[in-house]
Coordinates of C-alpha atoms and ligand atoms in Angstrom, one line a residue:
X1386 CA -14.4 -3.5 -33.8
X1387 CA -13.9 0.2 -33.1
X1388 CA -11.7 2.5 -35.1
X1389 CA -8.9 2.0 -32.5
X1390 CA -7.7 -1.6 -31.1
X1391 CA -6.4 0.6 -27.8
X1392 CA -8.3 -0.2 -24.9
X1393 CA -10.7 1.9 -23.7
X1394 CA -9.1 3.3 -20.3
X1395 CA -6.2 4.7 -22.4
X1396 CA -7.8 6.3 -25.1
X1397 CA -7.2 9.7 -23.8
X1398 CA -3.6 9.0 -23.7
X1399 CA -2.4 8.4 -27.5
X1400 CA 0.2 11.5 -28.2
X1401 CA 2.0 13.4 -25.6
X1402 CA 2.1 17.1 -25.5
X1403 CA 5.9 16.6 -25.0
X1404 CA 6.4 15.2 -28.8
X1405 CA 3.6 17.1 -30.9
X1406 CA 5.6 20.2 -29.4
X1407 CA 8.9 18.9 -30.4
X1408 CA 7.8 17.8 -33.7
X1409 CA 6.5 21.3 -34.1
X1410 CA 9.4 22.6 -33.0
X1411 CA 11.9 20.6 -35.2
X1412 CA 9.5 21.6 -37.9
X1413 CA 9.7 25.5 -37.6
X1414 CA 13.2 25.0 -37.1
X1415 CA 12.4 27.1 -33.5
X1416 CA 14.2 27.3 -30.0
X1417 CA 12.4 24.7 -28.5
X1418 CA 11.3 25.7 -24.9
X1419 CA 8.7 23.1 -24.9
X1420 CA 9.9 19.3 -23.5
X1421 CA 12.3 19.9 -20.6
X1422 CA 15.9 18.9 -21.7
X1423 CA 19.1 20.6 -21.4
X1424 CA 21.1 21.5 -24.0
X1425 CA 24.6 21.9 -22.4
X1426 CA 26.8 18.1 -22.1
X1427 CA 26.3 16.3 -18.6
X1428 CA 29.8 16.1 -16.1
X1429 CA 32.9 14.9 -18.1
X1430 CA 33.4 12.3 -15.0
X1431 CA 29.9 10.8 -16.0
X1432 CA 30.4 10.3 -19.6
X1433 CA 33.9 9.2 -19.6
X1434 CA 32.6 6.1 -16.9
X1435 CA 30.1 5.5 -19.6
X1436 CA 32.3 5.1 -22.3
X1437 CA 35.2 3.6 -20.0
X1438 CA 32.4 0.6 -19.2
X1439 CA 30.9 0.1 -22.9
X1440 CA 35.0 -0.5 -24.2
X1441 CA 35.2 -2.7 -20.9
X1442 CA 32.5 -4.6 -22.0
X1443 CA 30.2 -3.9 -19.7
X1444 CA 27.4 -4.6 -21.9
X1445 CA 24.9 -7.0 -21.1
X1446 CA 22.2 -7.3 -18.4
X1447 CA 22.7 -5.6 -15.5
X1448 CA 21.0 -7.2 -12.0
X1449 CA 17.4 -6.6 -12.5
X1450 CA 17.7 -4.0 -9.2
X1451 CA 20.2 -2.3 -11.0
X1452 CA 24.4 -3.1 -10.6
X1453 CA 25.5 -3.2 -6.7
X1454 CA 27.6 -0.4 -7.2
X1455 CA 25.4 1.8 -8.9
X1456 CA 22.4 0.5 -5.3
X1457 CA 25.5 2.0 -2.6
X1458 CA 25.9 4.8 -4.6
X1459 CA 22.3 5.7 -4.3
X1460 CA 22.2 4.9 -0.7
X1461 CA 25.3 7.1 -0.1
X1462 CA 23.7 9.7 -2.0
X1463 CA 20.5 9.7 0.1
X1464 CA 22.8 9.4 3.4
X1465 CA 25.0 12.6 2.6
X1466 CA 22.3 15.0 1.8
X1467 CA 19.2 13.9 3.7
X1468 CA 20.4 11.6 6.6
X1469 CA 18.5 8.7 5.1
X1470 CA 20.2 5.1 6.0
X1471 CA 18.9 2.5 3.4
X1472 CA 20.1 -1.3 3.2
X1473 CA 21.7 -1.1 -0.7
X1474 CA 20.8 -4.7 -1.6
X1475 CA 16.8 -4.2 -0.6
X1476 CA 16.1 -0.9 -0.2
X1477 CA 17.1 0.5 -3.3
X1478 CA 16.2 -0.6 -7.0
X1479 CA 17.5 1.3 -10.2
X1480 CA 14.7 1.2 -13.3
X1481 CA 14.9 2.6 -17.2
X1482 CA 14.4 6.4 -15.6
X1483 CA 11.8 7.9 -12.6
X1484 CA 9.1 7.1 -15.7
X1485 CA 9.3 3.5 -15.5
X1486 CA 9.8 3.6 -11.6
X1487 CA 6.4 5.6 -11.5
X1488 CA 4.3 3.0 -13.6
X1489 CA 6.0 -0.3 -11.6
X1490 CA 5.5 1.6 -8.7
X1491 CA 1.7 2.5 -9.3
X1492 CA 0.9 -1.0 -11.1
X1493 CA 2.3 -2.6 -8.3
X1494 CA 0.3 -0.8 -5.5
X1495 CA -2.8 0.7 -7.0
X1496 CA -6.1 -2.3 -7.1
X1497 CA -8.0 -1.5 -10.1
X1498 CA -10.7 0.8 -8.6
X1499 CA -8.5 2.3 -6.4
X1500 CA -8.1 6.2 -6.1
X1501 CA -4.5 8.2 -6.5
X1502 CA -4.4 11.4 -6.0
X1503 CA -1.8 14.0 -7.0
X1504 CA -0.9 17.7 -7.0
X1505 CA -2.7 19.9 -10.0
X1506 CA -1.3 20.8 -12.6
X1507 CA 0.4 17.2 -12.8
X1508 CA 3.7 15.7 -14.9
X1509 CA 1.4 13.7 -17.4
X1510 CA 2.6 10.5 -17.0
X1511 CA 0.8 10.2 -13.7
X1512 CA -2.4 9.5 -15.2
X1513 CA -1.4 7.8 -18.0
X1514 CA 0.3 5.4 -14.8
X1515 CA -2.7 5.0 -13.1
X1516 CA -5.4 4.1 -16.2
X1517 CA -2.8 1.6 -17.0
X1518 CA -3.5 0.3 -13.6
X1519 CA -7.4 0.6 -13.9
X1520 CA -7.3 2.9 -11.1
X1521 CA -9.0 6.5 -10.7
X1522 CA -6.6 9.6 -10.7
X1523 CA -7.7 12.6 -8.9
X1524 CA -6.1 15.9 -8.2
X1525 CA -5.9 18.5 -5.8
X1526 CA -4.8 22.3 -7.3
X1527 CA -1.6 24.2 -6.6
X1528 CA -2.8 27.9 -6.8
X1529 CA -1.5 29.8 -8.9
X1530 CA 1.0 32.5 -8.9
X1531 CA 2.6 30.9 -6.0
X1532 CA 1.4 27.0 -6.4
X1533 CA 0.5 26.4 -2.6
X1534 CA -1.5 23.5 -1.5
X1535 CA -4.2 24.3 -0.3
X1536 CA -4.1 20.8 2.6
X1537 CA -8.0 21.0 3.7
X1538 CA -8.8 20.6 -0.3
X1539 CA -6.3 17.7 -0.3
X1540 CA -7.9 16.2 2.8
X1541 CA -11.1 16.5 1.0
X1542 CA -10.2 14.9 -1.8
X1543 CA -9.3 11.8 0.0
X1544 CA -12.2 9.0 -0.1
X1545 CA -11.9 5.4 1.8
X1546 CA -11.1 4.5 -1.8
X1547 CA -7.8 6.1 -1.8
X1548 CA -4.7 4.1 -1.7
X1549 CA -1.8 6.7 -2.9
X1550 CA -0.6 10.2 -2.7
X1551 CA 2.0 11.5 -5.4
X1552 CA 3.9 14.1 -4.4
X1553 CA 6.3 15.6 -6.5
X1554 CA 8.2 18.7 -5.4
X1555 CA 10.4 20.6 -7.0
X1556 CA 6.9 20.2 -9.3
X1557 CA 6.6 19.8 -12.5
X1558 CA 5.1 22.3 -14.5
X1559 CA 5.0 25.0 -11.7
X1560 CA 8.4 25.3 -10.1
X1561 CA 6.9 25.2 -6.4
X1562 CA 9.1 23.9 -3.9
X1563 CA 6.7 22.0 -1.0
X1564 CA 7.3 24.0 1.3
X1565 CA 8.0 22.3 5.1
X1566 CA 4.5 23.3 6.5
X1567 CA 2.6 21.6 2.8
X1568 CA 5.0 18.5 3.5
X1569 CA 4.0 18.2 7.4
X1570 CA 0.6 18.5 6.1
X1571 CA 0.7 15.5 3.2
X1572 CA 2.4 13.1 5.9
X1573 CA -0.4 13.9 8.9
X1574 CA -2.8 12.9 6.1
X1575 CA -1.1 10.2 5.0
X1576 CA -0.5 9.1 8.0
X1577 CA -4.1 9.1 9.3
X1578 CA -5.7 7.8 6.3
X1579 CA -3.1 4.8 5.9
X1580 CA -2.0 6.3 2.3
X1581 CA 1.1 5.3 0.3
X1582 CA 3.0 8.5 -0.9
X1583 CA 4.9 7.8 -3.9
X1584 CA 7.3 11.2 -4.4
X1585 CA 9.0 12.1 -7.6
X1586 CA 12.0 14.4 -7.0
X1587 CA 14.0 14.3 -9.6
X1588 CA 14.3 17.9 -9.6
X1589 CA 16.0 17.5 -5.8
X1590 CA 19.0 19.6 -7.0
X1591 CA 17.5 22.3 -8.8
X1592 CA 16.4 24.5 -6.2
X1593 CA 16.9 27.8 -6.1
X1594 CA 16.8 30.9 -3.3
X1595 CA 16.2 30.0 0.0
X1596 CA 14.2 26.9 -1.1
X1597 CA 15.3 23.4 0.0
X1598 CA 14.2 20.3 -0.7
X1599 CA 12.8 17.9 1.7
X1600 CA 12.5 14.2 0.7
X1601 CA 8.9 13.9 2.3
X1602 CA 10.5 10.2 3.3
X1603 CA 12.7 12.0 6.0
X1604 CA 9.7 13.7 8.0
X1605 CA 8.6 11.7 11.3
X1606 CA 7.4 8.3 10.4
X1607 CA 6.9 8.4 7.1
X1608 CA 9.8 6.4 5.7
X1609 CA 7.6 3.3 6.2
X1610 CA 5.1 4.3 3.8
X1611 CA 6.9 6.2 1.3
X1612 CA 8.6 5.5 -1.8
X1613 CA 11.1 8.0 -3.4
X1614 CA 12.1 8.0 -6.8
X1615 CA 14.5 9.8 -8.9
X1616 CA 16.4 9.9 -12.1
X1617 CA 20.2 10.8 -13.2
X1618 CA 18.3 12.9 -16.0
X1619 CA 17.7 16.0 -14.8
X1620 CA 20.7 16.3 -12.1
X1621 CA 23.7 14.7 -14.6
X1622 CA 21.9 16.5 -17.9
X1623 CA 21.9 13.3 -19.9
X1624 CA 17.7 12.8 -20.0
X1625 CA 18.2 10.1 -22.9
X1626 CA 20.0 7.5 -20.7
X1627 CA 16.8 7.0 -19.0
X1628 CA 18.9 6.0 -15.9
X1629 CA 16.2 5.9 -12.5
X1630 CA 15.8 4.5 -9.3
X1631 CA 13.1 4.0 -6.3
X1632 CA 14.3 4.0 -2.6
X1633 CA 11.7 3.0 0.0
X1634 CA 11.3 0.1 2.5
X1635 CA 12.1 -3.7 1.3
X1636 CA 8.4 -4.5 1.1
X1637 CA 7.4 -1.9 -1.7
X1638 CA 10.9 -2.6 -3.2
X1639 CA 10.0 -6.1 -3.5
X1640 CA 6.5 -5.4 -4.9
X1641 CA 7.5 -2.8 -7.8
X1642 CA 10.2 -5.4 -8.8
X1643 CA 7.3 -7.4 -9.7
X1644 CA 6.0 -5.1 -11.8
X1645 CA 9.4 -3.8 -12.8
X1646 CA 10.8 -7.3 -14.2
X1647 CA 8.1 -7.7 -16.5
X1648 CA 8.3 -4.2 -18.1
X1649 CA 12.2 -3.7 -18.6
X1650 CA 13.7 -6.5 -16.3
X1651 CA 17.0 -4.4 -16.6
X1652 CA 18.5 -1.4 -18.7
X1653 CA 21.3 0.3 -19.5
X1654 CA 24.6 -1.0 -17.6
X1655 CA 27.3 1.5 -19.2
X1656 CA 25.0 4.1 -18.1
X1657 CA 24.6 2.5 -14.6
X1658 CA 28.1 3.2 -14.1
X1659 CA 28.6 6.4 -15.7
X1660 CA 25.7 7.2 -13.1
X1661 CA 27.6 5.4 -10.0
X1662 CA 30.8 7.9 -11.0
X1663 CA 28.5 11.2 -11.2
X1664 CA 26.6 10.2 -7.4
X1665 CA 30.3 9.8 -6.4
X1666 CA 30.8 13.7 -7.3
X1667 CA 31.4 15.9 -4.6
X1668 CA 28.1 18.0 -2.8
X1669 CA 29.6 21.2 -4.1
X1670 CA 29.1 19.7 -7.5
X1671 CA 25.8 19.3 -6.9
X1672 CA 24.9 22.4 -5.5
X1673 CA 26.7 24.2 -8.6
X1674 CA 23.8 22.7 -10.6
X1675 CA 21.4 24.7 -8.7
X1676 CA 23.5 27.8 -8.8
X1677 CA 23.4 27.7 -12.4
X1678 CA 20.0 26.9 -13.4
X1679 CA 18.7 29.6 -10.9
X1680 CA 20.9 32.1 -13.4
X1681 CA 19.0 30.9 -16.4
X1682 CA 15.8 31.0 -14.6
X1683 CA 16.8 35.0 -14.4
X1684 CA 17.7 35.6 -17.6
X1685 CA 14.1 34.1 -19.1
X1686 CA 12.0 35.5 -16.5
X1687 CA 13.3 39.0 -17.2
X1688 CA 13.2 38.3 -21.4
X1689 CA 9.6 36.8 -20.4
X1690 CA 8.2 39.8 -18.6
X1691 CA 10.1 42.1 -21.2
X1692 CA 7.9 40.2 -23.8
X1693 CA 4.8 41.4 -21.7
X1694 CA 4.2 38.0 -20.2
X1695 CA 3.0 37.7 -16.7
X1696 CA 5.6 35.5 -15.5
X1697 CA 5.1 33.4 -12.3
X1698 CA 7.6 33.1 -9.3
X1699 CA 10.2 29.8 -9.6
X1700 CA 11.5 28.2 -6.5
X1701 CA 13.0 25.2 -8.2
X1702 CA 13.3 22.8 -11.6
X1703 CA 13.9 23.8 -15.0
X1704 CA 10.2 25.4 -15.8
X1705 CA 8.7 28.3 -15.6
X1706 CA 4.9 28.5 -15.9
X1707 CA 3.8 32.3 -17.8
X1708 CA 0.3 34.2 -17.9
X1709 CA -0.3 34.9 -21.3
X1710 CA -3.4 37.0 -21.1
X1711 CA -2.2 40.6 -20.8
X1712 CA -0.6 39.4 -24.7
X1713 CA -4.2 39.6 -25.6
X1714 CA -3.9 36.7 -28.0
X1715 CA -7.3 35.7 -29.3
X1716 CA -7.2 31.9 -28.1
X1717 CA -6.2 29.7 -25.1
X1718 CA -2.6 28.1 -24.7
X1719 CA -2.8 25.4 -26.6
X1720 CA -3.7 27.5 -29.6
X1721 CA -0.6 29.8 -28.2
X1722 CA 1.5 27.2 -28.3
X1723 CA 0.4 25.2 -31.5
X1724 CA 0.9 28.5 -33.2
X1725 CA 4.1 29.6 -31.6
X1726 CA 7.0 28.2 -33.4
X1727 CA 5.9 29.0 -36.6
X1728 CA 5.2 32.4 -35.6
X1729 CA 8.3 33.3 -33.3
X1730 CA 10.8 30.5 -33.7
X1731 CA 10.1 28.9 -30.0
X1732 CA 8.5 26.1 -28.7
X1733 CA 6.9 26.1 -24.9
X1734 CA 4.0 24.0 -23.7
X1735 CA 0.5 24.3 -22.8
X1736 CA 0.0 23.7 -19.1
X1737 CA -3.5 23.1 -19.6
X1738 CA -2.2 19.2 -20.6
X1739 CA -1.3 18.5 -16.5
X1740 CA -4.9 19.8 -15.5
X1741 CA -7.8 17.9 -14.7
X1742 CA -10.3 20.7 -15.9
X1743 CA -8.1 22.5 -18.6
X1744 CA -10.4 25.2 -19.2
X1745 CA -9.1 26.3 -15.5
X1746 CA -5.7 26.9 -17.3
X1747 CA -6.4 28.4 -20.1
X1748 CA -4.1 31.3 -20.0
X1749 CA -1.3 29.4 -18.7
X1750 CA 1.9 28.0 -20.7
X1751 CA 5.1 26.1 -19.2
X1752 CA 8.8 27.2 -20.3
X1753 CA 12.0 25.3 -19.9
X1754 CA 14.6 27.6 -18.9
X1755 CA 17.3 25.0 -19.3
X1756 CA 19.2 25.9 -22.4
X1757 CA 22.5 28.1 -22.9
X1758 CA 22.0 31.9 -21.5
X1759 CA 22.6 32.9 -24.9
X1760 CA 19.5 30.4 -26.5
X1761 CA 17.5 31.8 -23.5
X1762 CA 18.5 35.9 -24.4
X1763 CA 17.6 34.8 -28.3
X1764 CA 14.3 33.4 -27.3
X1765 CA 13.0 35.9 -25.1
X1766 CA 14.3 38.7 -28.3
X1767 CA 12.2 36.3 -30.8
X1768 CA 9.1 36.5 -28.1
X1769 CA 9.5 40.3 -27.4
X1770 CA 9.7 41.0 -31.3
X1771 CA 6.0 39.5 -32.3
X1772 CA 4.3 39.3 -28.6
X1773 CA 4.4 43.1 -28.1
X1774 CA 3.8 43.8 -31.7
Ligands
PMP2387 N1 9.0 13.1 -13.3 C1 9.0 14.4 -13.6 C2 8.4 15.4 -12.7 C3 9.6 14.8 -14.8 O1 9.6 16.1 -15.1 C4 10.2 13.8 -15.6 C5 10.9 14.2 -16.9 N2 12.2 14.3 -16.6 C6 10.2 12.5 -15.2 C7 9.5 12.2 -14.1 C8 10.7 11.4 -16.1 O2 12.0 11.2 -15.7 P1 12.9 10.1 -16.6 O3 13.3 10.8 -17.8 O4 14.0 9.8 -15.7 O5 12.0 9.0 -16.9
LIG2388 N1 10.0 15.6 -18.3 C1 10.0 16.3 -19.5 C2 9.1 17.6 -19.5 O1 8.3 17.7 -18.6 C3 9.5 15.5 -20.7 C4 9.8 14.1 -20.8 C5 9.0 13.5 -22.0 O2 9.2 14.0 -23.1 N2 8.2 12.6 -21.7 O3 9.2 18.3 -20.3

């Protein structure tokens, strides 16, 4: 036997960057501007429908597609802000956050053999999703400052092989915003290679500028072979519930449930409904969400620049992805980073972890700009204080 009883196609997989940067964090008692969580309390209306549901009792299984009221919310939801008309009871199915709708979703559509590709730099789970699967994960780069996709690399990328294209936009780690021209040109692709797009937008409501968000799924025929997932995380700040949920045609719904009812079968049902109360909010509440994180994006980018980092532009999410060679620190990011708490008190991460050749991203690290403006103004004065020394 090997050192390790972990098979072989997920050796490469063992620790995410998310909790060695935590731990690190927690350790140097620093700011932590690594793993992307808020650090303000969700919508009172959200929590007090969670605790209101736990005293009722609403505590065991929920339906394994999630609790009917929770499925109409979600289809009212897509209705009111993308004209999308989905059938509740089959079109719809909530899962333990967009990670576990990502893994049914890619073990229940990718053959072993089969190719995925996705955008580069890529939310790690991806990967980890599709060697789970037995399937090959390839990746087509977002170019850097601005992360556009470049769509005759992504066309060139495509093999008879490949089965799926993940799109996630707002992306994780860049901040791009698929633009409507990138989007037209992942559906014409799709559409003439007979792909499956699987799109993770569970940054939908943190856009910023002029940036909007278009659910790829709305764009001329491409509901059929899309599948949309998203997550109460990011939009109601509570990332812990682990609340998610897939939309897409009854036949993919129906296969990820197979996949999806021997992982979790079912999770969370005080959470469900705190969930079904915050979807219920009204749109200006959702917009606010974006009004405010595009302040704090503002706030670190200046502190960031200030601190002689080369920061890149931000159309939407929580992150903000930072050039750190004119620091001329003697290493890549992942030293940068490893070395950073101790050093300055914060935490960010090295966005070499979502590339394919990391040695392409060397100079590149990812901060979360969703904290308090005050945490954010104390961060960017630690960074200032030993990065321009
Ligand atoms: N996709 C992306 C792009 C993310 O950044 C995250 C982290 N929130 C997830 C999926 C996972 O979402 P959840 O916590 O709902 O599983
Ligand atoms: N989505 C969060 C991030 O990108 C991390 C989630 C996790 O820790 N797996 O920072």
């Amino acid at each position: 036997m090997t050192d390790t009883p972990l098979v072989e196609r997920l050796r490469g997989f063992t620790t995410t960057i998310f909790s060695e940067m935590s731990q690190l964090a927690t350790q140097h008692d620093a700011i932590n501007l690594g793993q992307g969580f808020p650090d303000t309390a969700g919508p009172q209306e959200v929590l007090d429908e969670a605790v209101r549901a736990l005293r009722a009792g609403r505590n065991q299984y929920p339906p394994g597609h999630g609790i009917p009221e929770l499925r109409r919310a979600i289809a009212e939801h897509q209705r009111t802000f993308y004209d999308l008309e989905l059938d509740p009871l089959r079109e719809v199915m909530v899962s333990a956050g967009a990670t576990e709708a990502m893994s049914a979703a890619i073990l229940a559509l990718c053959e072993v053999g089969a190719e995925v590709v996705a955008l580069e730099p890529s939310y790690d789970c991806y990967a980890g999703a599709v060697a789970m699967a037995g399937g090959r994960f390839r990746q087509v780069r977002l170019h850097e400052p601005t992360y556009s996709l470049d769509l005759a690399e992504l066309e060139a990328a495509l093999t008879p092989r490949t089965r799926i294209i993940i799109v996630n936009s707002p992306h994780n780690p860049t901040g791009h915003v698929l633009t409507r021209d990138e989007l037209h040109g992942i559906a014409e692709l799709a559409s003439r290679h007979d792909l499956i797009v699987l799109t993770d937008e569970v940054y939908e409501h943190m856009v910023f500028d002029d940036h909007r968000h278009i659910p790829i799924a709305t764009l001329p025929g491409m509901f059929d072979r899309t599948v949309t997932i998203s997550s109460a995380g990011k939009t109601f700040s509570v990332t812990g519930w682990k609340i998610g949920w897939l939309t897409a045609p009854a036949k993919f719904i129906d296969a990820i449930h197979t996949t999806k009812q021997n992982m979790t079968y079912a999770n969370g049902t005080p959470f469900q409904h705190g969930v079904t109360a915050g979807l219920g909010l009204p749109p200006e509440r959702f917009r606010a969400i974006g009004i405010g994180y595009q302040r704090l994006r503002d706030i670190l980018a200046e502190g960031l620049t200030e601190a002689g980092f080369d920061v890149h532009p931000v159309g939407g999410t929580f992150f903000m992805m930072a050039d750190i060679s004119p620091l001329n620190f003697d290493g890549d990011g992942y030293e940068f980073c490893r070395r950073l708490p101790e050093w300055t008190g914060v935490a960010a991460i090295p966005a070499q972890v979502f590339y394919g050749e990391p040695q392409t991203a060397r100079n590149l690290v990812r901060f979360c700009f969703g904290k308090r403006p005050e945490v954010l103004a104390e961060a960017a004065a630690r960074l200032a204080r030993i990065c321009r020394a």
